[in-house]
């Protein structure tokens, strides 16, 4: 054996200090998370939309909620882009188009949604049966859809083409078939 001293070893008390520090950090993070959740519930800022937050709903949609069994009495009864009698998209008072989409039974309704490029569209999405995901591929649009809740988001598709929407939340045996698409059309020029 050589006469060199072996590498110094950490004693038990040194390791205990590190463990105590990490335990303290974990406890503080857990307490902050718990306080944040409780504060969110008390203040009403949990993910439910309420009228006045920029997503005004009409009719029986109250504070971002809708009865999934009574969709026939809501704008979700006719999924798709809101159009007038002539079939032209209707601009709402917020300067966007409205589109209603329903997820359920391993499908999205409508199966294809045609939207104009460069025009903001407010998507109102709900589910009828279980939790679904709503992800527009190639974009940052990604929403979890809960039965009875209305998720509203405004998006502008800049370029004409096709955008696919997938359910990214496992919803059952037919989950892999849950796809819809947006056909983004070039804006028509009026004479």
CSV table of C-alpha atoms in Angstrom, one decimal:
chain,number,residue,atom,x,y,z
A,1,UNK,CA,0.0,0.0,0.0
A,2,UNK,CA,1.1,3.5,-0.7
A,3,UNK,CA,1.4,6.1,2.0
A,4,UNK,CA,-0.9,8.5,0.3
A,5,UNK,CA,-4.0,9.7,2.3
A,6,UNK,CA,-7.3,8.4,0.9
A,7,UNK,CA,-9.8,10.9,-0.4
A,8,UNK,CA,-11.5,12.7,2.5
A,9,UNK,CA,-14.9,11.2,3.2
A,10,UNK,CA,-18.0,13.2,4.1
A,11,UNK,CA,-19.2,12.5,7.6
A,12,UNK,CA,-22.8,11.8,8.4
A,13,UNK,CA,-23.4,15.3,9.7
A,14,UNK,CA,-22.4,16.9,6.3
A,15,UNK,CA,-24.9,14.7,4.4
A,16,UNK,CA,-27.6,15.4,6.9
A,17,UNK,CA,-27.2,19.2,6.3
A,18,UNK,CA,-27.7,18.7,2.6
A,19,UNK,CA,-30.7,16.4,3.1
A,20,UNK,CA,-32.2,18.9,5.5
A,21,UNK,CA,-31.7,21.8,3.0
A,22,UNK,CA,-33.4,19.9,0.1
A,23,UNK,CA,-36.2,18.7,2.4
A,24,UNK,CA,-36.8,22.4,3.4
A,25,UNK,CA,-36.9,23.5,-0.3
A,26,UNK,CA,-39.4,20.7,-1.1
A,27,UNK,CA,-41.6,21.7,1.9
A,28,UNK,CA,-41.6,25.4,0.9
A,29,UNK,CA,-42.5,24.5,-2.7
A,30,UNK,CA,-45.3,22.2,-1.5
A,31,UNK,CA,-46.7,24.9,0.8
A,32,UNK,CA,-46.6,27.5,-2.0
A,33,UNK,CA,-48.4,25.2,-4.4
A,34,UNK,CA,-51.1,24.4,-1.8
A,35,UNK,CA,-51.5,28.1,-0.9
A,36,UNK,CA,-51.7,29.0,-4.7
A,37,UNK,CA,-54.4,26.4,-5.3
A,38,UNK,CA,-56.5,27.5,-2.3
A,39,UNK,CA,-56.1,31.2,-3.3
A,40,UNK,CA,-57.2,30.4,-6.8
A,41,UNK,CA,-60.3,28.6,-5.5
A,42,UNK,CA,-61.2,31.4,-3.1
A,43,UNK,CA,-60.6,34.2,-5.6
A,44,UNK,CA,-62.4,32.4,-8.5
A,45,UNK,CA,-59.4,32.5,-10.8
A,46,UNK,CA,-59.4,28.8,-11.5
A,47,UNK,CA,-59.9,27.8,-15.2
A,48,UNK,CA,-63.6,28.7,-15.6
A,49,UNK,CA,-64.4,31.5,-17.9
A,50,UNK,CA,-66.7,34.2,-16.6
A,51,UNK,CA,-68.5,36.9,-18.5
A,52,UNK,CA,-66.4,40.1,-18.6
A,53,UNK,CA,-63.1,38.4,-19.1
A,54,UNK,CA,-63.1,39.0,-22.8
A,55,UNK,CA,-65.0,35.9,-23.8
A,56,UNK,CA,-68.6,36.9,-23.6
A,57,UNK,CA,-70.9,33.9,-24.1
A,58,UNK,CA,-74.4,34.1,-25.2
A,59,UNK,CA,-77.6,32.5,-24.2
A,60,UNK,CA,-77.5,29.5,-21.8
A,61,UNK,CA,-73.7,29.5,-21.5
A,62,UNK,CA,-73.3,30.8,-18.0
A,63,UNK,CA,-69.8,31.7,-16.7
A,64,UNK,CA,-68.1,29.3,-19.0
A,65,UNK,CA,-70.4,26.4,-18.2
A,66,UNK,CA,-73.0,24.6,-20.2
A,67,UNK,CA,-75.2,21.5,-19.5
A,68,UNK,CA,-73.8,18.8,-21.8
A,69,UNK,CA,-77.3,17.2,-21.9
A,70,UNK,CA,-78.9,20.4,-23.1
A,71,UNK,CA,-76.6,21.5,-26.0
A,72,UNK,CA,-79.7,21.8,-28.2
A,73,UNK,CA,-80.6,25.0,-26.4
A,74,UNK,CA,-77.1,26.6,-27.0
A,75,UNK,CA,-75.1,27.8,-29.9
A,76,UNK,CA,-73.4,24.3,-29.7
A,77,UNK,CA,-76.5,22.9,-31.3
A,78,UNK,CA,-75.2,23.9,-34.7
A,79,UNK,CA,-71.4,23.4,-34.5
A,80,UNK,CA,-69.3,25.4,-36.9
A,81,UNK,CA,-68.7,29.0,-37.8
A,82,UNK,CA,-71.5,31.4,-37.0
A,83,UNK,CA,-72.9,32.6,-40.3
A,84,UNK,CA,-75.8,34.8,-41.5
A,85,UNK,CA,-78.7,33.6,-43.6
A,86,UNK,CA,-76.6,34.1,-46.8
A,87,UNK,CA,-73.9,31.8,-45.4
A,88,UNK,CA,-71.4,34.6,-44.8
A,89,UNK,CA,-69.4,34.6,-41.5
A,90,UNK,CA,-70.7,37.0,-38.9
A,91,UNK,CA,-68.3,39.3,-37.0
A,92,UNK,CA,-69.1,39.6,-33.3
A,93,UNK,CA,-68.9,42.8,-31.2
A,94,UNK,CA,-65.3,41.9,-30.2
A,95,UNK,CA,-64.2,42.0,-33.9
A,96,UNK,CA,-63.8,38.2,-34.2
A,97,UNK,CA,-65.7,35.4,-35.8
A,98,UNK,CA,-67.2,32.8,-33.5
A,99,UNK,CA,-67.0,29.1,-34.1
A,100,UNK,CA,-68.5,26.4,-31.8
A,101,UNK,CA,-67.0,22.9,-31.6
A,102,UNK,CA,-68.2,19.9,-29.7
A,103,UNK,CA,-66.0,16.9,-28.7
A,104,UNK,CA,-67.6,13.6,-27.9
A,105,UNK,CA,-68.1,10.1,-29.0
A,106,UNK,CA,-64.6,10.0,-30.4
A,107,UNK,CA,-65.3,12.8,-32.9
A,108,UNK,CA,-65.2,16.5,-33.2
A,109,UNK,CA,-68.1,18.3,-34.6
A,110,UNK,CA,-67.9,19.8,-37.2
A,111,UNK,CA,-65.6,17.3,-38.9
A,112,UNK,CA,-64.2,20.2,-41.1
A,113,UNK,CA,-64.2,23.8,-40.2
A,114,UNK,CA,-63.5,26.4,-42.9
A,115,UNK,CA,-62.1,29.7,-41.6
A,116,UNK,CA,-60.6,32.7,-43.4
A,117,UNK,CA,-56.9,33.4,-43.2
A,118,UNK,CA,-55.8,36.5,-41.3
A,119,UNK,CA,-59.1,36.9,-39.5
A,120,UNK,CA,-59.3,36.3,-35.7
A,121,UNK,CA,-61.7,33.4,-34.8
A,122,UNK,CA,-62.9,32.8,-31.3
A,123,UNK,CA,-63.2,29.0,-30.8
A,124,UNK,CA,-65.7,27.9,-28.2
A,125,UNK,CA,-65.1,24.2,-27.4
A,126,UNK,CA,-67.0,21.9,-25.1
A,127,UNK,CA,-67.2,18.1,-24.5
A,128,UNK,CA,-70.3,16.0,-24.1
A,129,UNK,CA,-69.0,12.8,-22.4
A,130,UNK,CA,-65.4,12.7,-21.0
A,131,UNK,CA,-62.3,14.8,-20.8
A,132,UNK,CA,-60.8,15.5,-24.2
A,133,UNK,CA,-57.8,17.4,-25.5
A,134,UNK,CA,-57.9,20.0,-28.3
A,135,UNK,CA,-54.6,20.6,-30.0
A,136,UNK,CA,-54.1,22.4,-33.3
A,137,UNK,CA,-50.9,20.8,-34.6
A,138,UNK,CA,-48.1,23.1,-35.5
A,139,UNK,CA,-49.4,25.9,-33.2
A,140,UNK,CA,-49.4,26.6,-29.5
A,141,UNK,CA,-53.2,26.0,-29.3
A,142,UNK,CA,-53.7,23.3,-26.7
A,143,UNK,CA,-56.7,23.1,-24.4
A,144,UNK,CA,-58.2,20.5,-22.1
A,145,UNK,CA,-61.9,20.2,-22.6
A,146,UNK,CA,-64.1,19.2,-19.7
A,147,UNK,CA,-67.8,18.1,-20.0
A,148,UNK,CA,-69.9,21.0,-19.0
A,149,UNK,CA,-67.2,23.6,-19.4
A,150,UNK,CA,-66.7,25.9,-22.3
A,151,UNK,CA,-63.1,26.7,-23.3
A,152,UNK,CA,-62.9,29.9,-25.4
A,153,UNK,CA,-59.8,31.1,-27.2
A,154,UNK,CA,-59.1,33.4,-30.0
A,155,UNK,CA,-56.7,32.4,-32.8
A,156,UNK,CA,-55.7,33.9,-36.1
A,157,UNK,CA,-54.6,31.5,-38.8
A,158,UNK,CA,-52.2,33.6,-40.9
A,159,UNK,CA,-51.7,31.4,-44.0
A,160,UNK,CA,-54.1,29.5,-46.1
A,161,UNK,CA,-53.9,25.7,-45.9
A,162,UNK,CA,-55.0,22.9,-43.7
A,163,UNK,CA,-54.6,22.7,-39.9
A,164,UNK,CA,-55.3,19.4,-38.1
A,165,UNK,CA,-56.8,19.2,-34.7
A,166,UNK,CA,-56.2,16.2,-32.5
A,167,UNK,CA,-57.4,15.0,-29.1
A,168,UNK,CA,-54.3,14.7,-27.0
A,169,UNK,CA,-56.1,13.5,-23.9
A,170,UNK,CA,-56.8,9.8,-23.8
A,171,UNK,CA,-60.5,9.5,-23.9
A,172,UNK,CA,-61.2,5.8,-24.6
A,173,UNK,CA,-60.9,3.0,-27.1
A,174,UNK,CA,-61.6,5.3,-30.2
A,175,UNK,CA,-59.2,8.1,-29.1
A,176,UNK,CA,-56.9,7.5,-32.0
A,177,UNK,CA,-59.7,8.4,-34.4
A,178,UNK,CA,-60.4,11.8,-32.8
A,179,UNK,CA,-59.2,14.2,-35.5
A,180,UNK,CA,-60.8,17.2,-37.2
A,181,UNK,CA,-59.3,19.8,-39.4
A,182,UNK,CA,-59.5,23.5,-40.2
A,183,UNK,CA,-59.4,24.5,-43.8
A,184,UNK,CA,-57.9,28.0,-43.8
A,185,UNK,CA,-59.0,29.8,-46.9
A,186,UNK,CA,-57.5,32.9,-48.5
A,187,UNK,CA,-59.8,35.9,-47.8
A,188,UNK,CA,-62.1,36.7,-50.6
A,189,UNK,CA,-61.8,40.1,-52.2
A,190,UNK,CA,-65.0,42.1,-52.4
A,191,UNK,CA,-65.4,44.2,-55.6
